[in-house]
Amino acid sequence: MKLSEQWLREWIDPKLSRDKLIEKLNLSGLAVESCEPYEDDFVLEFELTPNRGDCLSVLGIAREVAALTGNPLKKHAIKNYASKNKSIEVKINSPQYCPLYCGRQIKNITAGKTTPIEIQKKLLKSGINLIHPVVDITNYVMIELGQPLHAFDLAKINKHIVVRQAKANEKLLLLDKREITLDETVLVIADAEKPIAMAGMLGGLDSGVTNSTTEIFLEVAFFVPSIVGKNARRYGIHTDGSHRFERGVDPTLPPIAMERATELLAEIYPNLEVVGDTVKTDKKYLPKSPKIKLRPKKITELLGYEISEKKSHDILKSLTMTVTKNTVIPPSYRFDITQEVDLIEEIARVYGYEHVPSVLEQRSIKGHIQSENIKPLLEIKNKLVSLGYQEVVSYSFISQDLQQKISPDIKTSALENPLSAELAVMRSSLWGSLIEIVQHNLNRQQDYLRFFETGLCFKNNKEEPVISGVWAGLSHPEQWGEKKREVDFYDIKNSLEQLNSGFTYKAGNHPALYPAQTTEIFLNNKSVGFCGALHPELQKSFDISIPVFLFEIDLEAVTTKKIPQFKTISKFPSIRRDISLTLNKKIPAQELQDYIKKIAGPSLSEVGVFDIYKQHIALKLIFQLVDRTLVEDEITQQMTKIISGLTEHFDVTLRT
């Protein structure tokens, strides 16, 4: 937000130089991004955080300066133009979104008038274009007080005004000449026939003020922030009015802004006449300032230093808060103050962070004892980094379309007020973001991609911490010492083995993965995740031409480990036997190994796959005892039992 320094000093004249004033504002958290000369003035540009919508005006900044410097605000008497006569009829059909609506019918708006030079200069310094005297005044009052206003050409309004939710497929031609299609989620200002404005965002072109306008209907209302914010982002509309409404506008401002606008219009149009007023309000839906308990002990506890009760109360009073003993009521324009910690933050901010004493805190050092079976998350991350993965951090929200592609069967939560359509629902998997990151890098000619992310997934109204990874493109960076090849399933499976050697695997199904290359991951016979190749249809939809393999596991499965236990090392020799089998149908190698372990005696110390060729698999079996040397007859008996069991239990034949 840009602001004229001279305009600010019309409201308060602190006995501070410009540099000291800027320093004071910066220290209080109201960042002054720049201060540029402009003719005989300076323009201050503020970078305000979203919670400080109350500072989006000259009045708002002046209030802050008053609290920081102890100088009172200058009084501005505003002439009263209120009329007991009624304006055109106004109906409020959606009070839950518009609990306060003020309207004023004004005539004798004559052509040929211009906006006063002083007002023009102030608007231009604030980055506001000059349009028409009536529109300029509504913009001026918005910058001055923080209350957006809108003026309709009364001759273009059919019968009455109604604030309602739009009907499905209603059309509205906006002031920016863009026609949009509305639905029931959009709050509109309408006449008896059609919508004439999007509430709190932008007016309609057909009802706008022009040089031929002679009578206007001035609208000043309070719109609930959520309804404006949600639809402003949905339709890509960002106006000075919507920017303020979605952050919260003081619900006590509309009548004041109405009088101020009328006063300024009367200076331009001497014959101006107020025909009538309309005020519609539903107090049930108006925001109410909370009563917050403030404990001196809590102030000291959180800040680490003492501020006297009188000083803390004086600071809060300077911010126009109502203070009675240990109860504080924030002003109506401070939507961001809802709890005790907010009050304490305000005390520290105004008291001045530069006054915080530098004290070396004395504390006893206590060791943190961590269970032996818990593996720190940092250790897991470092392991993946050592394997060539890069950590990424993405939003917890994805688009509805991407959510449907990744996890169509999982119920997810849609955001009421999404930042955009691309961030509309809570993610049920980290894969969506990882795939988009692969696509982004692939479009930049990268072909060796390994990423991982840890975070929360949201499934069926539950939060689940997971770790996910993706490996796409080449199995290793291109080099002279090894042939170039693409990543395969066993590459990414090896990464999982590095995280937890206790995982077992079974053929599985996941809508985002290719059925022929998908495995479900188990730990202690409990399903903990999936691993496999990205489904070809998904690859096609993302326009990805390289192989993509993914895994996603419950975080607990990799941060929990078995406690190491001592095992006697045998001093006797081991004996190896190999089995070569022909598989007459597809059988997971893990099933063969699990079965051998089950039927073999205690002398079997190890079993593993050492060769695979088409439908043939070769297994190594290591036999060893800790107390003696095995004899040939024992090994022969064991091998006979294992081979017999395999051929009977599975559709396999022994290769000789």
XYZ file of C-alpha atoms in Angstrom:
656
model
C 0.000 0.000 0.000
C 1.268 3.466 -0.953
C 0.549 6.529 1.140
C 1.355 10.235 0.986
C 3.338 11.438 4.003
C 1.530 14.783 3.899
C -1.821 12.986 3.954
C -0.689 10.974 6.964
C 0.393 14.138 8.785
C -3.083 15.599 8.251
C -4.239 13.015 10.777
C -1.285 13.111 13.144
C 1.799 15.290 13.428
C 4.349 13.302 15.408
C 7.374 15.235 16.608
C 9.614 12.849 14.728
C 11.688 13.231 11.609
C 10.737 11.174 8.586
C 13.600 8.752 9.183
C 12.702 8.251 12.847
C 9.049 7.761 11.942
C 9.971 5.056 9.411
C 12.327 3.418 11.906
C 9.574 3.395 14.536
C 7.079 1.829 12.124
C 9.581 -0.809 10.994
C 10.411 -1.781 14.568
C 6.709 -2.168 15.324
C 6.226 -4.663 12.499
C 4.689 -2.296 9.921
C 7.358 -2.613 7.240
C 8.016 0.517 5.178
C 9.402 -0.940 1.953
C 10.343 2.387 0.394
C 10.136 6.151 0.817
C 10.282 7.996 -2.501
C 10.119 11.764 -3.149
C 7.071 12.933 -5.104
C 6.992 16.653 -5.979
C 6.860 18.412 -2.576
C 5.916 15.221 -0.740
C 7.169 11.706 0.012
C 5.339 8.454 -0.769
C 5.646 5.688 1.805
C 5.093 2.152 0.566
C 4.029 -0.364 3.219
C 4.341 -4.154 3.034
C 1.610 -5.246 5.435
C 1.039 -8.773 6.672
C -2.446 -10.241 5.954
C -3.531 -9.914 9.607
C -3.141 -6.122 9.561
C -6.033 -5.215 7.282
C -6.833 -2.418 9.748
C -3.726 -0.563 8.521
C -4.830 -0.396 4.879
C -5.743 3.284 5.255
C -4.428 6.661 6.355
C -6.512 6.365 9.515
C -5.123 2.906 10.263
C -1.474 3.963 9.936
C -2.182 7.157 11.898
C -3.641 5.102 14.761
C -0.440 3.059 14.862
C 1.748 6.164 14.848
C -0.347 7.601 17.675
C 0.240 4.491 19.786
C 3.968 4.413 18.988
C 4.658 8.105 19.617
C 2.060 9.086 22.198
C 0.688 11.837 19.935
C -3.118 11.937 19.757
C -4.994 11.670 16.472
C -6.209 14.942 15.009
C -9.981 15.317 15.140
C -11.821 15.430 11.813
C -15.358 16.703 12.087
C -17.577 15.187 9.392
C -20.818 16.894 8.375
C -24.006 14.874 8.808
C -26.161 14.438 5.691
C -28.433 11.734 7.080
C -31.968 11.787 5.708
C -35.119 10.402 7.288
C -36.522 9.768 3.838
C -36.157 6.327 2.292
C -34.012 5.655 -0.740
C -34.968 2.998 -3.267
C -35.958 -0.272 -1.597
C -33.114 -2.536 -0.411
C -33.567 -6.227 0.432
C -30.986 -8.413 2.184
C -31.576 -12.070 1.354
C -28.204 -13.289 2.669
C -27.582 -11.514 6.007
C -25.048 -14.206 6.992
C -22.727 -12.744 4.335
C -23.874 -9.108 4.499
C -25.083 -8.259 8.025
C -24.825 -4.481 7.482
C -25.778 -2.512 4.390
C -26.013 1.283 4.103
C -27.336 2.928 0.962
C -27.862 6.572 0.037
C -29.705 8.005 -2.948
C -28.078 11.236 -4.176
C -29.164 13.445 -7.066
C -27.902 16.539 -8.922
C -24.683 14.903 -10.057
C -23.893 17.203 -12.967
C -21.564 16.697 -15.900
C -18.435 18.753 -16.485
C -17.123 18.669 -12.920
C -13.611 17.553 -12.026
C -12.092 16.065 -8.911
C -10.285 18.687 -6.773
C -6.545 18.882 -7.499
C -5.532 18.027 -3.910
C -7.621 14.843 -3.984
C -6.239 13.947 -7.405
C -2.663 14.271 -6.124
C -3.321 12.123 -3.064
C -4.947 9.393 -5.165
C -2.134 9.358 -7.704
C 0.453 9.141 -4.917
C -1.469 6.126 -3.610
C -1.342 4.450 -7.028
C -5.059 5.026 -7.762
C -6.094 6.059 -11.281
C -8.498 8.959 -11.787
C -11.792 7.865 -13.365
C -14.782 10.108 -12.551
C -15.369 12.541 -9.652
C -17.844 10.171 -7.974
C -15.579 7.144 -8.340
C -12.555 9.192 -7.266
C -14.323 10.179 -4.042
C -15.241 6.565 -3.234
C -11.572 5.618 -3.749
C -10.414 8.580 -1.667
C -12.604 7.608 1.300
C -11.464 3.987 0.994
C -7.782 5.028 1.223
C -8.488 7.553 3.968
C -10.717 5.456 6.253
C -10.253 1.892 4.990
C -13.906 1.366 4.003
C -14.595 0.360 0.370
C -17.613 2.071 -1.247
C -19.394 1.665 -4.561
C -21.577 4.038 -6.559
C -24.302 2.837 -8.962
C -25.955 4.912 -11.664
C -29.509 4.952 -10.261
C -31.065 5.285 -13.725
C -29.653 1.858 -14.586
C -31.138 0.081 -11.534
C -34.432 -1.695 -12.086
C -36.935 -1.069 -9.222
C -34.885 -2.089 -6.159
C -31.585 -3.406 -4.747
C -31.265 -6.934 -3.394
C -28.214 -8.533 -1.784
C -28.438 -12.241 -2.564
C -26.593 -15.298 -3.713
C -26.377 -15.636 -7.463
C -28.447 -18.117 -9.413
C -26.781 -20.887 -11.386
C -25.420 -19.698 -14.744
C -26.320 -16.026 -14.233
C -24.056 -13.733 -16.259
C -22.420 -10.483 -15.190
C -20.410 -8.063 -17.334
C -17.826 -6.535 -14.990
C -16.324 -3.045 -15.052
C -13.150 -4.537 -16.548
C -15.327 -5.667 -19.513
C -14.988 -9.340 -18.593
C -18.168 -11.428 -18.621
C -18.324 -14.132 -15.955
C -20.720 -16.970 -15.208
C -21.953 -17.075 -11.611
C -23.338 -19.773 -9.328
C -24.976 -20.028 -5.903
C -21.696 -19.578 -3.994
C -21.255 -15.980 -5.211
C -22.780 -13.060 -3.302
C -24.082 -10.389 -5.645
C -25.786 -7.018 -5.585
C -28.755 -7.245 -7.920
C -31.771 -5.261 -9.007
C -35.190 -6.735 -9.752
C -33.898 -8.210 -12.983
C -30.222 -9.179 -12.851
C -26.935 -8.969 -10.904
C -25.281 -5.546 -11.086
C -22.138 -6.181 -8.996
C -20.084 -8.869 -7.261
C -20.397 -7.997 -3.570
C -17.202 -6.522 -2.164
C -15.216 -7.161 -5.337
C -16.202 -5.394 -8.548
C -19.185 -3.577 -9.999
C -20.982 -4.325 -13.222
C -20.269 -2.310 -16.362
C -23.965 -1.803 -17.113
C -24.658 -0.040 -13.785
C -21.432 1.965 -13.520
C -21.168 5.733 -13.169
C -20.460 7.618 -16.438
C -20.365 11.244 -17.616
C -24.118 11.083 -18.277
C -24.957 10.010 -14.696
C -27.187 12.468 -12.823
C -28.310 10.422 -9.823
C -26.382 7.782 -7.879
C -26.995 5.115 -5.277
C -24.048 5.049 -2.890
C -23.393 1.651 -1.298
C -21.355 1.210 1.896
C -21.575 -2.254 3.451
C -19.901 -4.847 5.611
C -19.278 -8.129 3.803
C -18.022 -11.215 5.627
C -14.312 -11.748 4.732
C -14.633 -15.437 3.779
C -17.264 -14.902 1.048
C -15.198 -12.170 -0.623
C -11.842 -13.922 -0.311
C -13.078 -17.249 -1.651
C -14.679 -15.820 -4.792
C -11.979 -13.210 -5.427
C -9.429 -16.011 -5.751
C -11.786 -18.264 -7.637
C -12.471 -15.663 -10.347
C -9.007 -14.126 -10.277
C -10.317 -10.748 -9.161
C -8.062 -8.578 -6.998
C -9.267 -5.041 -6.365
C -8.476 -2.538 -3.643
C -11.946 -3.217 -2.240
C -11.676 -7.014 -2.233
C -8.163 -6.749 -0.725
C -9.655 -4.955 2.278
C -12.870 -6.936 2.625
C -11.123 -10.313 2.664
C -8.869 -9.104 5.494
C -11.750 -7.635 7.485
C -13.210 -4.120 7.497
C -14.372 -2.358 10.656
C -18.148 -3.020 10.862
C -18.665 0.369 12.575
C -17.191 2.294 9.604
C -20.000 2.255 6.964
C -22.112 5.145 8.402
C -18.979 7.284 8.893
C -17.677 6.554 5.396
C -21.117 7.361 3.971
C -21.092 10.834 5.526
C -17.458 11.495 4.559
C -18.100 10.577 0.923
C -21.225 12.745 0.812
C -19.306 15.670 2.339
C -16.621 15.455 -0.350
C -19.161 15.032 -3.141
C -20.987 18.149 -1.919
C -17.761 20.143 -2.416
C -17.712 19.077 -6.064
C -21.482 19.295 -6.684
C -22.823 22.345 -4.747
C -26.444 21.516 -5.650
C -26.103 17.917 -4.439
C -29.242 16.610 -2.721
C -29.599 13.531 -0.510
C -32.923 11.962 -1.500
C -33.011 9.247 1.148
C -31.100 6.673 3.192
C -31.427 2.964 3.827
C -29.713 1.023 6.619
C -30.203 -2.727 6.885
C -28.525 -4.624 9.711
C -28.662 -8.047 11.317
C -26.662 -7.893 14.562
C -26.733 -11.668 14.870
C -24.185 -11.968 12.073
C -22.057 -8.919 12.874
C -18.640 -9.779 14.370
C -18.325 -9.167 18.098
C -15.094 -8.214 19.840
C -14.058 -10.907 22.334
C -13.417 -10.355 26.028
C -9.874 -11.559 26.692
C -8.293 -12.216 30.089
C -4.810 -10.773 30.512
C -2.547 -12.054 33.293
C 0.567 -10.046 34.277
C 2.332 -13.300 35.143
C 1.709 -14.612 31.617
C 3.197 -11.439 30.094
C 6.445 -11.982 32.002
C 6.438 -15.693 31.241
C 6.116 -15.218 27.476
C 8.292 -12.126 27.022
C 11.018 -13.048 29.493
C 11.012 -9.619 31.124
C 8.673 -7.623 33.341
C 6.439 -4.783 32.206
C 4.438 -3.035 34.902
C 0.704 -3.589 34.847
C 0.129 0.144 34.367
C 2.520 0.255 31.391
C 0.927 -2.758 29.684
C -2.561 -1.303 30.242
C -1.485 2.089 28.885
C -0.087 0.449 25.754
C -3.319 -1.429 25.129
C -5.372 1.726 25.728
C -3.193 3.604 23.232
C -4.285 0.965 20.713
C -7.894 1.955 21.520
C -8.577 -1.235 23.472
C -10.963 -1.267 26.407
C -9.097 -2.343 29.549
C -10.805 -3.142 32.866
C -8.558 -4.744 35.476
C -7.641 -8.119 33.901
C -10.068 -8.048 30.957
C -9.347 -6.497 27.549
C -11.731 -5.901 24.642
C -9.999 -5.152 21.323
C -11.495 -2.554 18.962
C -13.906 -3.661 16.236
C -11.276 -3.250 13.514
C -8.715 -5.636 15.073
C -9.924 -8.986 13.725
C -6.499 -10.500 14.447
C -6.726 -10.171 18.240
C -8.626 -13.134 19.670
C -6.578 -14.480 22.588
C -4.217 -13.530 25.386
C -1.044 -14.197 23.411
C -2.193 -11.655 20.780
C -2.451 -8.969 23.469
C 1.015 -9.805 24.780
C 2.419 -9.561 21.259
C 0.888 -6.076 20.921
C 2.417 -5.006 24.239
C 5.880 -6.158 23.162
C 5.500 -4.575 19.718
C 4.541 -1.132 20.984
C 6.858 -1.238 24.013
C 9.623 -1.809 21.490
C 11.640 -4.892 20.742
C 14.749 -2.715 21.087
C 13.936 -2.371 24.798
C 14.059 -6.088 25.440
C 16.964 -6.587 27.890
C 19.858 -8.815 26.847
C 20.095 -11.351 29.648
C 21.905 -14.674 29.597
C 19.318 -17.061 30.941
C 20.527 -19.497 33.587
C 19.165 -22.981 33.089
C 20.156 -26.404 34.232
C 21.083 -28.716 31.379
C 18.952 -31.796 31.186
C 19.740 -34.645 28.872
C 17.062 -35.946 26.532
C 16.767 -39.703 26.688
C 15.421 -41.180 23.485
C 14.151 -44.705 23.230
C 16.563 -47.086 21.508
C 13.899 -48.274 19.109
C 13.233 -44.767 17.736
C 15.280 -43.624 14.775
C 15.452 -39.786 14.475
C 13.746 -38.351 11.397
C 16.928 -36.444 10.565
C 18.757 -39.780 10.324
C 16.176 -41.018 7.799
C 16.495 -37.830 5.766
C 20.290 -38.021 5.808
C 20.126 -41.622 4.609
C 17.996 -40.632 1.604
C 20.276 -37.689 0.854
C 23.259 -40.057 0.912
C 21.414 -42.220 -1.620
C 21.129 -39.241 -3.983
C 17.653 -37.946 -3.126
C 16.907 -34.258 -2.612
C 14.369 -33.126 -0.025
C 11.471 -30.970 -1.213
C 8.714 -29.156 0.679
C 5.358 -28.550 -0.986
C 1.909 -27.253 -0.073
C -0.463 -29.481 1.884
C -3.116 -28.626 -0.728
C -3.523 -29.841 -4.297
C -6.120 -29.442 -7.028
C -9.290 -31.519 -6.997
C -8.368 -32.912 -10.411
C -4.938 -34.111 -9.244
C -6.429 -35.563 -6.069
C -8.869 -37.616 -8.174
C -6.041 -38.937 -10.323
C -3.844 -39.986 -7.402
C -6.407 -41.238 -4.866
C -9.915 -41.393 -6.372
C -11.269 -43.654 -3.614
C -10.154 -41.600 -0.619
C -12.412 -39.006 0.964
C -10.623 -35.673 1.314
C -11.467 -32.283 2.782
C -12.100 -29.357 0.442
C -10.988 -25.922 1.655
C -13.742 -23.381 2.233
C -11.497 -20.516 1.204
C -8.774 -21.915 -1.113
C -5.869 -19.777 -2.300
C -6.587 -20.966 -5.847
C -8.210 -23.817 -7.764
C -4.775 -25.493 -7.825
C -4.783 -25.593 -4.003
C -8.398 -26.522 -3.331
C -8.289 -29.786 -1.336
C -6.153 -31.325 1.393
C -3.770 -33.881 -0.103
C -4.256 -37.575 0.627
C -0.808 -38.408 -0.757
C 2.477 -36.575 -1.332
C 2.756 -38.146 -4.777
C 0.776 -35.405 -6.541
C 3.311 -32.728 -5.595
C 6.284 -35.005 -6.317
C 5.000 -35.839 -9.802
C 4.495 -32.130 -10.545
C 8.067 -31.470 -9.395
C 9.335 -34.226 -11.737
C 7.339 -32.684 -14.593
C 8.750 -29.231 -13.802
C 12.346 -30.505 -13.863
C 11.794 -32.667 -16.931
C 10.578 -29.573 -18.800
C 13.964 -28.076 -17.955
C 15.864 -30.943 -19.574
C 16.754 -32.825 -16.391
C 16.724 -36.625 -16.728
C 18.151 -37.873 -13.403
C 15.614 -37.000 -10.725
C 15.328 -38.229 -7.142
C 13.213 -36.394 -4.568
C 11.654 -37.152 -1.203
C 9.287 -35.363 1.157
C 7.972 -35.938 4.661
C 4.672 -34.480 5.774
C 1.048 -34.985 6.625
C -1.555 -36.598 4.420
C -5.249 -36.162 5.111
C -7.371 -39.261 4.642
C -10.956 -39.701 5.796
C -10.698 -36.772 8.241
C -7.447 -38.095 9.752
C -3.892 -36.787 9.627
C -1.249 -39.352 8.725
C 2.491 -38.561 8.715
C 4.233 -40.240 5.764
C 7.499 -40.252 3.862
C 7.351 -40.358 0.074
C 9.916 -40.554 -2.663
C 10.197 -40.480 -6.438
C 12.958 -41.681 -8.762
C 12.616 -40.776 -12.426
C 14.746 -41.012 -15.536
C 18.218 -42.516 -15.308
C 19.423 -44.982 -12.689
C 22.600 -42.921 -12.229
C 24.158 -39.756 -13.658
C 25.694 -40.268 -17.067
C 29.340 -41.351 -16.819
C 32.080 -43.270 -18.645
C 32.475 -46.119 -16.145
C 28.982 -47.578 -16.320
C 26.494 -48.002 -19.111
C 23.586 -45.583 -19.235
C 20.285 -47.196 -18.225
C 16.858 -46.142 -16.965
C 15.707 -46.597 -13.388
C 13.747 -49.764 -12.643
C 11.657 -51.181 -9.811
C 14.620 -52.802 -8.058
C 16.474 -49.495 -7.847
C 13.776 -47.829 -5.797
C 13.126 -51.027 -3.813
C 16.783 -50.930 -2.794
C 16.204 -47.432 -1.389
C 13.443 -48.832 0.805
C 15.718 -51.630 1.998
C 18.181 -48.959 3.101
C 15.468 -47.324 5.221
C 14.295 -50.527 6.891
C 15.621 -53.996 6.110
C 12.635 -55.518 7.900
C 10.150 -54.654 5.136
C 8.430 -57.482 3.278
C 6.684 -57.079 -0.065
C 3.623 -58.497 -1.759
C 2.031 -57.762 -5.120
C -0.447 -54.936 -4.619
C -2.825 -52.532 -6.347
C -2.906 -48.745 -6.222
C -4.840 -46.508 -8.675
C -1.790 -44.296 -9.254
C 0.591 -47.187 -9.985
C 1.067 -49.612 -12.884
C -0.550 -52.940 -11.770
C 2.267 -55.100 -13.150
C 4.896 -53.175 -11.157
C 3.213 -52.408 -7.828
C 4.099 -53.844 -4.456
C 2.457 -53.357 -1.097
C 4.946 -52.871 1.736
C 4.529 -54.691 5.054
C 6.238 -54.426 8.416
C 5.463 -57.070 11.036
C 2.587 -58.283 8.822
C 1.011 -54.810 8.812
C 0.563 -52.845 5.564
C 2.586 -49.635 5.780
C 2.700 -48.347 2.207
C 3.105 -48.859 -1.530
C 5.893 -48.776 -4.090
C 5.826 -49.044 -7.856
C 5.856 -47.504 -11.318
C 3.634 -44.537 -12.131
C 0.525 -45.617 -14.042
C 0.908 -45.098 -17.823
C -2.322 -43.079 -17.978
C -1.017 -40.700 -15.329
C 2.317 -40.445 -17.126
C 0.468 -39.508 -20.282
C -1.680 -36.884 -18.527
C 1.477 -35.254 -17.126
C 3.267 -35.556 -20.477
C 6.136 -37.467 -18.858
C 8.131 -39.674 -21.206
C 10.698 -41.124 -18.750
C 10.082 -43.963 -16.263
C 8.822 -42.789 -12.861
C 8.900 -44.931 -9.703
C 7.363 -43.901 -6.383
C 7.104 -45.037 -2.787
C 5.025 -43.831 0.143
C 5.295 -45.284 3.647
C 3.855 -44.504 7.059
C 6.522 -42.435 8.784
C 6.410 -44.624 11.878
C 7.502 -47.618 9.789
C 10.895 -46.043 9.102
C 11.424 -44.239 12.411
C 10.831 -47.392 14.454
C 13.646 -49.929 14.546
C 14.362 -53.195 16.302
C 16.548 -52.934 19.370
C 19.874 -54.629 18.572
C 20.281 -57.920 20.381
C 23.445 -59.921 20.927
C 23.658 -63.122 18.936
C 26.422 -65.687 19.298
C 28.713 -65.735 16.297
C 29.357 -69.261 15.117
C 32.959 -70.415 15.009
C 31.949 -73.389 12.891
C 31.944 -73.358 9.069
C 28.808 -72.565 7.037
C 27.587 -74.708 4.155
C 25.956 -73.271 1.029
C 23.454 -75.001 -1.222
C 21.797 -73.505 -4.308
C 18.336 -74.285 -5.707
C 17.326 -73.412 -9.265
C 13.598 -73.425 -9.954
C 11.430 -73.056 -13.009
C 8.249 -71.083 -12.236
C 5.229 -72.297 -14.209
C 3.349 -69.136 -13.202
C 4.236 -65.824 -11.586
C 5.209 -66.270 -7.944
C 6.704 -63.474 -5.795
C 10.259 -64.381 -4.758
C 9.433 -63.227 -1.249
C 6.807 -65.983 -0.915
C 9.367 -68.633 -1.845
C 11.853 -67.303 0.695
C 9.249 -66.990 3.450
C 8.130 -70.583 2.862
C 11.695 -71.939 2.987
C 12.303 -70.123 6.298
C 9.071 -71.578 7.655
C 9.792 -75.262 6.905
C 13.575 -75.296 7.337
C 15.110 -76.179 10.655
C 17.229 -73.943 12.913
C 20.317 -74.732 10.906
C 19.174 -72.416 8.031
C 20.808 -69.061 8.737
C 20.197 -67.261 5.434
C 18.173 -67.506 2.219
C 18.293 -65.137 -0.758
C 17.881 -64.725 -4.517
C 21.089 -64.534 -6.526
C 19.845 -64.993 -10.099
C 16.683 -64.468 -12.164
C 16.285 -65.303 -15.851
C 12.869 -65.214 -17.501
C 10.803 -67.822 -15.563
C 13.803 -69.228 -13.706
C 14.969 -68.212 -10.239
C 18.046 -69.288 -8.307
C 18.152 -69.217 -4.510
C 21.110 -69.541 -2.171
C 20.667 -71.304 1.210
C 23.281 -70.917 3.964
C 23.309 -73.530 6.762
C 25.255 -73.030 9.998
C 25.030 -73.912 13.707
C 26.678 -72.097 16.612
C 27.569 -75.187 18.639
C 28.927 -77.694 16.076
C 29.729 -78.466 12.460
C 26.895 -79.714 10.297
C 27.342 -83.066 8.582
C 26.411 -83.864 4.988
C 23.463 -86.127 5.902
C 21.784 -83.305 7.858
C 22.104 -80.922 4.948
C 20.780 -83.528 2.515
C 17.723 -84.158 4.711
C 17.013 -80.434 4.965
C 17.377 -79.887 1.210
C 15.097 -82.868 0.440
C 12.460 -81.465 2.794
C 12.712 -77.958 1.289
C 12.602 -79.110 -2.354
C 9.691 -81.444 -1.676
C 7.784 -78.685 0.089
C 8.390 -76.149 -2.671
C 7.270 -78.450 -5.483
C 4.155 -79.493 -3.568
C 3.194 -76.028 -2.292
C 4.031 -74.001 -5.426
C 3.681 -74.593 -9.139
C 7.453 -74.965 -9.643
C 9.853 -77.605 -10.908
C 13.452 -78.186 -9.914
C 16.053 -77.417 -12.574
C 18.932 -79.868 -12.728
